[in-house]
XYZ file of C-alpha atoms in Angstrom:
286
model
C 36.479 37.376 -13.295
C 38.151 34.259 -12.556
C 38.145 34.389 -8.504
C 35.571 34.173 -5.807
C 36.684 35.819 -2.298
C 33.846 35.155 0.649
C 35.271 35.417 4.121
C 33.711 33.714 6.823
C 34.966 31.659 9.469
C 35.277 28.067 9.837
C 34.438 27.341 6.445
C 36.028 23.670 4.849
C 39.078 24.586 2.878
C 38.983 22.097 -0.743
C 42.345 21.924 -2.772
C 42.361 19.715 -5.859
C 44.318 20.230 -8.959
C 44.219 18.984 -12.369
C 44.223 20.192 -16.637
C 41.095 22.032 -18.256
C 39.800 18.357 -19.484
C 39.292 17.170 -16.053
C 36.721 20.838 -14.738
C 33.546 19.293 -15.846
C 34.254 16.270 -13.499
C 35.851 19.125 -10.612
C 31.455 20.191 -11.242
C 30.008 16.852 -10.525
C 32.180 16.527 -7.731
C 31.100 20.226 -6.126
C 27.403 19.243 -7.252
C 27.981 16.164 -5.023
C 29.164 18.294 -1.962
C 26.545 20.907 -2.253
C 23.671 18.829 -2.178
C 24.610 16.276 0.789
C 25.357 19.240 3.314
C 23.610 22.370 1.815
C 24.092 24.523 4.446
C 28.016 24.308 4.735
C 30.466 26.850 3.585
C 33.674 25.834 1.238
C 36.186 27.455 -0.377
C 37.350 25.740 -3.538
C 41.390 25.675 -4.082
C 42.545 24.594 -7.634
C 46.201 24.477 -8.133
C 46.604 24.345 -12.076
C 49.182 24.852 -14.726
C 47.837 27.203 -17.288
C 43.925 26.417 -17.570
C 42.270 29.543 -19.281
C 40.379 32.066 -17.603
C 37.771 30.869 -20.592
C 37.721 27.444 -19.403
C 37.099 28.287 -15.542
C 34.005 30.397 -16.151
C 31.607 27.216 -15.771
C 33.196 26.298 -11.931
C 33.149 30.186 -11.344
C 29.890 30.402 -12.039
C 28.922 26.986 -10.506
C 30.747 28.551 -6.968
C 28.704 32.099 -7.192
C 25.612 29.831 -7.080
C 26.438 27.825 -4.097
C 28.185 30.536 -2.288
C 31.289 28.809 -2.229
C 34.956 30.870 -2.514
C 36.916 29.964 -5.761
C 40.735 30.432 -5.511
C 42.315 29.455 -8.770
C 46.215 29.211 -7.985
C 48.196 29.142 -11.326
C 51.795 27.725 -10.356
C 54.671 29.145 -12.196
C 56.439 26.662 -14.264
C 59.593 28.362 -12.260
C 58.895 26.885 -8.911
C 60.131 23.218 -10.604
C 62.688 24.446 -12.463
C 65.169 22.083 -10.290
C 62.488 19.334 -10.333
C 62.684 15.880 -12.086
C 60.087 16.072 -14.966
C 59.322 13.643 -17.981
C 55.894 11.813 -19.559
C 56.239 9.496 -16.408
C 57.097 12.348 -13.957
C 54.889 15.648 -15.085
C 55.650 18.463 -12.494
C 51.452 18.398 -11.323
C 52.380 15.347 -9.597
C 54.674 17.752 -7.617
C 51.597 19.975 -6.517
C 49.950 18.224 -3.776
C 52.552 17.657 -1.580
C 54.005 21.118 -1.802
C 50.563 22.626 -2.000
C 51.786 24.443 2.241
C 53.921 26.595 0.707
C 51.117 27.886 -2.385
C 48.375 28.197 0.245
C 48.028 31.722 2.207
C 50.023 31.894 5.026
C 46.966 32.074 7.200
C 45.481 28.866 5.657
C 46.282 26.169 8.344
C 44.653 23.628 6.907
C 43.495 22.036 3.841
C 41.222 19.392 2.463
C 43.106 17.616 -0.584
C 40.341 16.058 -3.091
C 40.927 14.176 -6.519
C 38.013 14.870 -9.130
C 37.338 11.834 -9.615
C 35.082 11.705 -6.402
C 31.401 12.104 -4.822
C 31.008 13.059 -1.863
C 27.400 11.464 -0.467
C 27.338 12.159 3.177
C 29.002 15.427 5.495
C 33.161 16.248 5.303
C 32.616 18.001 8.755
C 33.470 15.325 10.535
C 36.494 14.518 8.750
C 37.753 18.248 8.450
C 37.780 18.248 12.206
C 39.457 15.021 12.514
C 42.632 15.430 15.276
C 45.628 14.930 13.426
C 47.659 14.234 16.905
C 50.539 15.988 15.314
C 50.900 14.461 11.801
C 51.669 15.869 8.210
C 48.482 14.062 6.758
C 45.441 11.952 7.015
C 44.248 9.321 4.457
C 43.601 6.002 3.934
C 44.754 2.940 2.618
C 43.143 0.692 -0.389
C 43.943 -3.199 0.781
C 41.332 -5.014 -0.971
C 40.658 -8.784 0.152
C 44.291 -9.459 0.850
C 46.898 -7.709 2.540
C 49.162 -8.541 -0.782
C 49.550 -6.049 -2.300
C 49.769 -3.783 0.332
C 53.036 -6.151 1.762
C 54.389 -5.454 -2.228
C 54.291 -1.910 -1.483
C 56.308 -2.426 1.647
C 58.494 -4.115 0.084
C 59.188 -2.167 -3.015
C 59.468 1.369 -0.943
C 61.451 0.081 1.548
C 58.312 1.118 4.578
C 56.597 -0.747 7.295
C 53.510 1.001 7.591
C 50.032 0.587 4.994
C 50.361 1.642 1.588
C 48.111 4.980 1.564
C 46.034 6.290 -0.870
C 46.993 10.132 -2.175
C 43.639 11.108 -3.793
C 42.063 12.047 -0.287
C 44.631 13.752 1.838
C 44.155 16.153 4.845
C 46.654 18.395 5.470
C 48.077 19.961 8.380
C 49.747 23.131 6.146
C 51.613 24.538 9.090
C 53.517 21.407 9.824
C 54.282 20.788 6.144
C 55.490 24.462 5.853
C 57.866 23.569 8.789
C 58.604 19.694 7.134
C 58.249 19.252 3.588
C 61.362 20.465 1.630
C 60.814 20.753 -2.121
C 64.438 19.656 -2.569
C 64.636 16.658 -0.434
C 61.590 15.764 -2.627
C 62.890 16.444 -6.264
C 66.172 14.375 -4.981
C 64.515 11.372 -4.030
C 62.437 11.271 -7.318
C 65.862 11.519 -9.256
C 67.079 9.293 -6.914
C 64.433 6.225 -6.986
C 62.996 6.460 -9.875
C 63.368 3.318 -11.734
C 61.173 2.345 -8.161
C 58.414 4.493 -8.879
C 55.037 2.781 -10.461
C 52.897 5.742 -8.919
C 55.174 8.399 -8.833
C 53.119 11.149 -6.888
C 51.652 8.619 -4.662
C 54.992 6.166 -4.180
C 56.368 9.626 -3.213
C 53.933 9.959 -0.753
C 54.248 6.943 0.838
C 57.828 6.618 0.924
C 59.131 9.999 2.519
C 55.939 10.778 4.784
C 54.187 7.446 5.182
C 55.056 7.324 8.610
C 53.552 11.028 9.223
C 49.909 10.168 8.153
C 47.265 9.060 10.437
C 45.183 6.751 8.961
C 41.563 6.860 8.620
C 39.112 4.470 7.348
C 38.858 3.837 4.007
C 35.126 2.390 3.870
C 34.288 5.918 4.817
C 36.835 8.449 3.705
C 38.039 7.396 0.564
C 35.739 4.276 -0.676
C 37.524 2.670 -3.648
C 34.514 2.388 -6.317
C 35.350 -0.918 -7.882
C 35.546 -2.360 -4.969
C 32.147 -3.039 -3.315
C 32.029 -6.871 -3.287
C 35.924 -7.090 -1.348
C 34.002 -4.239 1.087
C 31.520 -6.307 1.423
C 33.583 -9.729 2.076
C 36.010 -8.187 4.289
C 33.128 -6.948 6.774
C 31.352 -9.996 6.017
C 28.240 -8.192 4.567
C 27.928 -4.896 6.803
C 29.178 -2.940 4.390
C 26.258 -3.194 1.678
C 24.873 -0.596 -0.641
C 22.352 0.802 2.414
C 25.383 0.687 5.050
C 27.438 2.557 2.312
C 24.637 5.465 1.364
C 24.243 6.308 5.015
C 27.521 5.664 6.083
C 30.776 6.293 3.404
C 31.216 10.038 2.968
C 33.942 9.858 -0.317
C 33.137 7.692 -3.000
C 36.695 7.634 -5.154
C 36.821 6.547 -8.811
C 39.796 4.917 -8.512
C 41.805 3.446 -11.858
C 42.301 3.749 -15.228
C 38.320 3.469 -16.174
C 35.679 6.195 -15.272
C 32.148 6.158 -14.718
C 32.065 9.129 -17.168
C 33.213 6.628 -20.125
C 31.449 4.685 -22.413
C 31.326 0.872 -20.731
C 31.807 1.791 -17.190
C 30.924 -1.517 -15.341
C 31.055 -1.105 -11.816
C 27.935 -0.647 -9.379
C 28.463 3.168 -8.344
C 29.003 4.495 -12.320
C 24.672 5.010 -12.318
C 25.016 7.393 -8.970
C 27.856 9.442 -10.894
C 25.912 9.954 -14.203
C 22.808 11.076 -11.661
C 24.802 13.629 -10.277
C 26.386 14.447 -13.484
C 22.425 14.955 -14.506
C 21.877 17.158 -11.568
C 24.782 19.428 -12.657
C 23.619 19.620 -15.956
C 20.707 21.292 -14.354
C 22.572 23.857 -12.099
C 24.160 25.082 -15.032
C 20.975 27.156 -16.413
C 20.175 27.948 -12.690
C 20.149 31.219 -11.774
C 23.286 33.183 -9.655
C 21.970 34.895 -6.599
């Protein structure tokens, strides 16, 4: 088996891709949803390359337990055949922002989630977020300064805040209508001596102006970053405000709170919940 179907209304729509190394973090991150709002519904979206059916048996299993819907989509190495790829420019980076035209037609829209994240408080809120017409919502990272966010500008050519693509909602039936794969793979080719980020540059510079941003402290916390939270709402935003209030905790960067020497102040929450899926894996499927 290596799908889940469960139909039920109104239940939060998850999309996340990634390779077979990165499922055991996809599990912390479902653990994480699962036990902050037990009694919602999801259906679990993983856009992938070629993971095994072997390999997918753990989050299978993981989803019959909660009662979540598993939709593995495996993406034909065809669909990029006219695509720019390289080390720097792997066609996965492609996925996310094309992800309207692999979801069912009936899917409107879609939560996008890297798996690098907790989530420690409700998504309802955010799922219903209006969109008042645009392609996306996220958030943008700017730290204690507004520098390197103004380097971004400036680099892209944009005028508006440098957003972050690891938390994206997406409004699939305007992107069906909006997003052309071609116009995409032609910028890339295009620009890309520019690109330091490819997937996310991408983001930024052709649709930038069609996200609505939300707020980062909440939606898509940056993990390293609790003292310039802190600073920038001069001590509101401490470790009680951020348990009751910030909903997605992101591992941003290069280092992970799964790795040896993880420093920063949130790495002891991930390795509880990585505990607590250790535990739900000799739990019983109803």
């Amino acid at each position: 088996m290596n799908e889940i179907h469960v139909n039920t209304p109104d239940r939060i729509q998850i999309l996340t891709t990634m390779s077979a190394a990165y499922l055991p973090h996809l599990q912390v991150l479902l653990t994480s949803i699962r036990i902050n709002q037990p009694g919602e519904k999801f259906d679990i979206r993983l856009m992938h390359s070629g993971i095994h059916d072997d390999d997918l048996e753990p989050v299978i299993r993981q989803c019959s337990i909660f009662g979540y819907g598993f939709h593995p989509v495996l993406i034909d190495a065809s669909a990029f055949t006219d695509a720019p790829v390289s080390k720097q420019y792997p066609k996965e980076m492609y996925y996310r922002l094309l992800a309207p035209f692999f979801m069912p037609d009936d899917l409107h829209r879609i939560l996008y989630l890297d798996p690098d994240i907790l989530v420690i408080n409700p998504l309802r809120p955010l799922w219903e977020t209006d969109m008042k017409g645009n392609l996306f919502a996220g958030a943008a990272h700017t730290g204690k300064t507004e520098l390197a966010n103004n380097i971004n500008q400036l680099r892209l050519g944009t005028n508006h805040p440098y957003f972050n693509s690891g938390v994206l909602l997406m409004d699939l039936d305007r992107g069906r209508k909006e997003i052309s794969a071609d116009i995409i793979f032609d910028y890339t080719r295009k620009h890309a001596k520019e690109l330091l980020l490819p997937d996310q540059d991408v983001l930024n510079a052709m649709y930038g102006a069609r996200i609505l941003e939300i707020d980062d402290s909440i939606w898509n916390y940056d993990a390293r970053n609790y003292n310039n939270y802190l600073l920038r709402t001069m001590g509101k935003c401490d470790m009680n405000w951020v348990m009751a209030n910030t909903v997605i905790l992101h591992f941003c960067g290069k280092s992970k709170p799964w790795q040896k020497g993880y420093i920063h102040r949130f790495g002891i929450l991930y390795k509880h919940y990585s505990q607590l899926t250790r535990q739900i894996k000799n739990a019983p499927v109803s």
